[in-house]
PDB file of C-alpha atoms in Angstrom:
ATOM      1  CA  MET A1472      -1.771   8.132  -4.179  1.00  0.00           C
ATOM      2  CA  THR A1473       0.104   8.148  -7.473  1.00  0.00           C
ATOM      3  CA  ASN A1474      -0.683   9.534 -10.855  1.00  0.00           C
ATOM      4  CA  ASP A1475       1.234  10.388 -13.974  1.00  0.00           C
ATOM      5  CA  ILE A1476      -0.072  13.959 -13.478  1.00  0.00           C
ATOM      6  CA  LYS A1477       1.604  16.028 -10.769  1.00  0.00           C
ATOM      7  CA  GLY A1478      -0.931  16.893  -8.060  1.00  0.00           C
ATOM      8  CA  ASP A1479      -3.753  14.668  -9.218  1.00  0.00           C
ATOM      9  CA  SER A1480      -4.939  12.367  -6.406  1.00  0.00           C
ATOM     10  CA  THR A1481      -8.633  12.185  -7.059  1.00  0.00           C
ATOM     11  CA  SER A1482      -9.269  11.317 -10.707  1.00  0.00           C
ATOM     12  CA  SER A1483      -9.860   7.698 -11.800  1.00  0.00           C
ATOM     13  CA  SER A1484      -6.321   7.737 -13.400  1.00  0.00           C
ATOM     14  CA  SER A1485      -4.970   7.916  -9.853  1.00  0.00           C
ATOM     15  CA  HIS A1486      -3.668   4.793  -8.084  1.00  0.00           C
ATOM     16  CA  GLU A1487      -3.946   4.052  -4.403  1.00  0.00           C
ATOM     17  CA  LEU A1488      -1.128   2.034  -2.815  1.00  0.00           C
ATOM     18  CA  MET A1489      -1.561   0.269   0.422  1.00  0.00           C
ATOM     19  CA  LEU A1490       1.123  -1.579   2.512  1.00  0.00           C
ATOM     20  CA  TRP A1491      -0.529  -3.648   5.197  1.00  0.00           C
ATOM     21  CA  LEU A1492       1.941  -4.641   7.930  1.00  0.00           C
ATOM     22  CA  GLN A1493      -0.636  -6.487  10.040  1.00  0.00           C
ATOM     23  CA  TYR A1494      -4.347  -7.357   9.691  1.00  0.00           C
ATOM     24  CA  GLU A1495      -6.677  -8.732  12.233  1.00  0.00           C
ATOM     25  CA  GLY A1496     -10.380  -9.550  12.521  1.00  0.00           C
ATOM     26  CA  GLY A1497     -11.158 -10.739   9.028  1.00  0.00           C
ATOM     27  CA  GLN A1498     -10.631  -7.550   7.002  1.00  0.00           C
ATOM     28  CA  LEU A1499      -9.515  -8.169   3.430  1.00  0.00           C
ATOM     29  CA  PRO A1500      -8.134  -5.833   0.811  1.00  0.00           C
ATOM     30  CA  ILE A1501      -9.836  -4.735  -2.312  1.00  0.00           C
ATOM     31  CA  GLY A1502      -9.068  -7.356  -4.942  1.00  0.00           C
ATOM     32  CA  TRP A1503      -8.972 -10.301  -2.480  1.00  0.00           C
ATOM     33  CA  THR A1504     -11.796 -12.104  -4.300  1.00  0.00           C
ATOM     34  CA  ASN A1505      -9.711 -11.902  -7.549  1.00  0.00           C
ATOM     35  CA  GLY A1506      -6.737 -13.737  -5.990  1.00  0.00           C
ATOM     36  CA  PRO A1507      -3.241 -12.636  -5.930  1.00  0.00           C
ATOM     37  CA  ALA A1508      -2.077 -10.362  -8.760  1.00  0.00           C
ATOM     38  CA  ALA A1509       1.576 -10.924  -7.985  1.00  0.00           C
ATOM     39  CA  THR A1510       4.172 -11.731  -5.352  1.00  0.00           C
ATOM     40  CA  ILE A1511       7.263  -9.888  -4.278  1.00  0.00           C
ATOM     41  CA  ASP A1512      10.053 -11.766  -2.510  1.00  0.00           C
ATOM     42  CA  ASN A1513      12.532 -10.365  -0.108  1.00  0.00           C
ATOM     43  CA  LEU A1514      11.142  -6.908   0.441  1.00  0.00           C
ATOM     44  CA  PHE A1515      11.741  -5.679   3.976  1.00  0.00           C
ATOM     45  CA  GLY A1516      12.959  -9.147   4.831  1.00  0.00           C
ATOM     46  CA  THR A1517       9.827 -11.059   3.858  1.00  0.00           C
ATOM     47  CA  SER A1518       7.636 -12.023   0.971  1.00  0.00           C
ATOM     48  CA  TRP A1519       4.484 -10.162  -0.033  1.00  0.00           C
ATOM     49  CA  THR A1520       1.318 -10.857  -1.952  1.00  0.00           C
ATOM     50  CA  LEU A1521      -0.211  -8.186  -4.167  1.00  0.00           C
ATOM     51  CA  TYR A1522      -3.970  -7.719  -4.468  1.00  0.00           C
ATOM     52  CA  GLU A1523      -5.583  -5.287  -6.962  1.00  0.00           C
ATOM     53  CA  ASP A1524      -8.931  -4.016  -7.974  1.00  0.00           C
ATOM     54  CA  VAL A1525     -10.924  -0.842  -8.470  1.00  0.00           C
ATOM     55  CA  ASN A1526     -12.540   0.856  -5.450  1.00  0.00           C
ATOM     56  CA  THR A1527     -16.096   1.149  -6.662  1.00  0.00           C
ATOM     57  CA  ASP A1528     -16.703   4.143  -4.335  1.00  0.00           C
ATOM     58  CA  THR A1529     -13.962   6.251  -5.967  1.00  0.00           C
ATOM     59  CA  GLY A1530     -13.163   4.597  -9.298  1.00  0.00           C
ATOM     60  CA  ILE A1531      -9.479   4.524  -8.281  1.00  0.00           C
ATOM     61  CA  THR A1532      -7.351   1.385  -8.680  1.00  0.00           C
ATOM     62  CA  VAL A1533      -6.089   0.063  -5.321  1.00  0.00           C
ATOM     63  CA  SER A1534      -2.941  -2.117  -5.075  1.00  0.00           C
ATOM     64  CA  THR A1535      -2.418  -3.715  -1.562  1.00  0.00           C
ATOM     65  CA  LEU A1536       0.773  -5.473  -0.512  1.00  0.00           C
ATOM     66  CA  MET A1537       0.193  -7.946   2.360  1.00  0.00           C
ATOM     67  CA  PRO A1538       3.105  -9.802   3.994  1.00  0.00           C
ATOM     68  CA  THR A1539       2.988 -13.669   4.044  1.00  0.00           C
ATOM     69  CA  LYS A1540       4.087 -13.295   7.738  1.00  0.00           C
ATOM     70  CA  GLN A1541       2.674 -10.370   9.695  1.00  0.00           C
ATOM     71  CA  PHE A1542       4.933  -7.842  11.250  1.00  0.00           C
ATOM     72  CA  GLU A1543       4.909  -7.543  15.036  1.00  0.00           C
ATOM     73  CA  GLY A1544       6.572  -4.860  17.052  1.00  0.00           C
ATOM     74  CA  SER A1545       8.450  -2.294  15.118  1.00  0.00           C
ATOM     75  CA  PHE A1546       8.795  -1.930  11.332  1.00  0.00           C
ATOM     76  CA  SER A1547      11.547  -0.044   9.565  1.00  0.00           C
ATOM     77  CA  GLY A1548      11.925   0.260   5.732  1.00  0.00           C
ATOM     78  CA  ASP A1549      12.568   2.552   2.888  1.00  0.00           C
ATOM     79  CA  LEU A1550       9.327   3.185   1.092  1.00  0.00           C
ATOM     80  CA  LYS A1551      11.371   3.883  -2.072  1.00  0.00           C
ATOM     81  CA  ASP A1552      12.106   0.145  -2.122  1.00  0.00           C
ATOM     82  CA  TRP A1553       8.400  -0.581  -1.984  1.00  0.00           C
ATOM     83  CA  LEU A1554       7.650   1.917  -4.781  1.00  0.00           C
ATOM     84  CA  LEU A1555      10.453   0.525  -6.932  1.00  0.00           C
ATOM     85  CA  ALA A1556       9.226  -3.015  -6.436  1.00  0.00           C
ATOM     86  CA  LEU A1557       5.829  -1.987  -7.670  1.00  0.00           C
ATOM     87  CA  ALA A1558       7.324  -0.197 -10.654  1.00  0.00           C
ATOM     88  CA  ASN A1559       9.382  -3.352 -11.482  1.00  0.00           C
ATOM     89  CA  LEU A1560       5.905  -5.220 -11.595  1.00  0.00           C
ATOM     90  CA  GLY A1561       4.579  -2.662 -14.060  1.00  0.00           C
ATOM     91  CA  ILE A1562       2.059  -1.215 -11.583  1.00  0.00           C
ATOM     92  CA  PHE A1563       3.312   2.279 -12.619  1.00  0.00           C
ATOM     93  CA  THR A1564       6.423   3.834 -13.968  1.00  0.00           C
ATOM     94  CA  GLU A1565       9.381   5.355 -12.182  1.00  0.00           C
ATOM     95  CA  SER A1566       8.273   8.794 -13.560  1.00  0.00           C
ATOM     96  CA  THR A1567       4.859   8.482 -11.803  1.00  0.00           C
ATOM     97  CA  TYR A1568       4.228  11.116  -9.064  1.00  0.00           C
ATOM     98  CA  VAL A1569       3.487  10.227  -5.522  1.00  0.00           C
ATOM     99  CA  ASN A1570       0.969  13.010  -4.783  1.00  0.00           C
ATOM    100  CA  VAL A1571      -0.427  12.060  -1.400  1.00  0.00           C
ATOM    101  CA  GLY A1572       0.945   9.935   1.387  1.00  0.00           C
ATOM    102  CA  ASN A1573      -0.709   8.763   4.562  1.00  0.00           C
ATOM    103  CA  ALA A1574       0.189   6.363   7.387  1.00  0.00           C
ATOM    104  CA  GLY A1575      -2.022   4.986  10.151  1.00  0.00           C
ATOM    105  CA  THR A1576      -4.433   2.348  11.307  1.00  0.00           C
ATOM    106  CA  GLU A1577      -7.802   1.611   9.796  1.00  0.00           C
ATOM    107  CA  PHE A1578     -10.406   0.015  12.022  1.00  0.00           C
ATOM    108  CA  PHE A1579     -13.322  -1.434  10.210  1.00  0.00           C
ATOM    109  CA  TYR A1580     -15.817  -2.241  12.943  1.00  0.00           C
ATOM    110  CA  GLY A1581     -16.420  -1.856  16.670  1.00  0.00           C
ATOM    111  CA  ASN A1582     -14.643   0.218  19.150  1.00  0.00           C
ATOM    112  CA  ALA A1583     -10.851   0.159  19.347  1.00  0.00           C
ATOM    113  CA  VAL A1584      -8.002   1.914  21.086  1.00  0.00           C
ATOM    114  CA  MET A1585      -4.500   1.596  19.617  1.00  0.00           C
ATOM    115  CA  ASN A1586      -1.454   3.392  20.848  1.00  0.00           C
ATOM    116  CA  SER A1587       1.309   3.721  18.308  1.00  0.00           C
ATOM    117  CA  THR A1588       4.233   5.973  17.382  1.00  0.00           C
ATOM    118  CA  LEU A1589       5.103   6.902  13.820  1.00  0.00           C
ATOM    119  CA  GLY A1590       8.591   8.148  12.906  1.00  0.00           C
ATOM    120  CA  LEU A1591       8.950   9.389   9.342  1.00  0.00           C
ATOM    121  CA  GLN A1592      11.931  10.864   7.466  1.00  0.00           C
ATOM    122  CA  ILE A1593      11.450  12.173   4.022  1.00  0.00           C
ATOM    123  CA  ASN A1594      14.477  12.736   1.764  1.00  0.00           C
ATOM    124  CA  LEU A1595      13.743  14.508  -1.475  1.00  0.00           C
ATOM    125  CA  ALA A1596      16.435  14.082  -4.043  1.00  0.00           C
TER     126      ALA A1596
END
């Protein structure tokens, strides 16, 4: 979650950013029906399509990047590159705060078991 106000991750001025590495079973991001908002080339070695709209449950704008070719196996990338790519598109400014960060898998129906390992290194400068 980002916001121009430090610590605010719940107001409608907040912005939720999603990076989908893989998607199965027909789930679609918020904004899919509006069509692509933009494309980003050569981020993490592939091209990405950006979808955006407001989550009607929260009132928060959601921006989702989906790769044109899904990742399989491991993924490695500097999230700062992702944030700067979105800033370059004008989604937010470089002075915007990242107030909340999450990583994981989101199942949207049925029963599922997924084994995964997440390694995360945060460098604050």
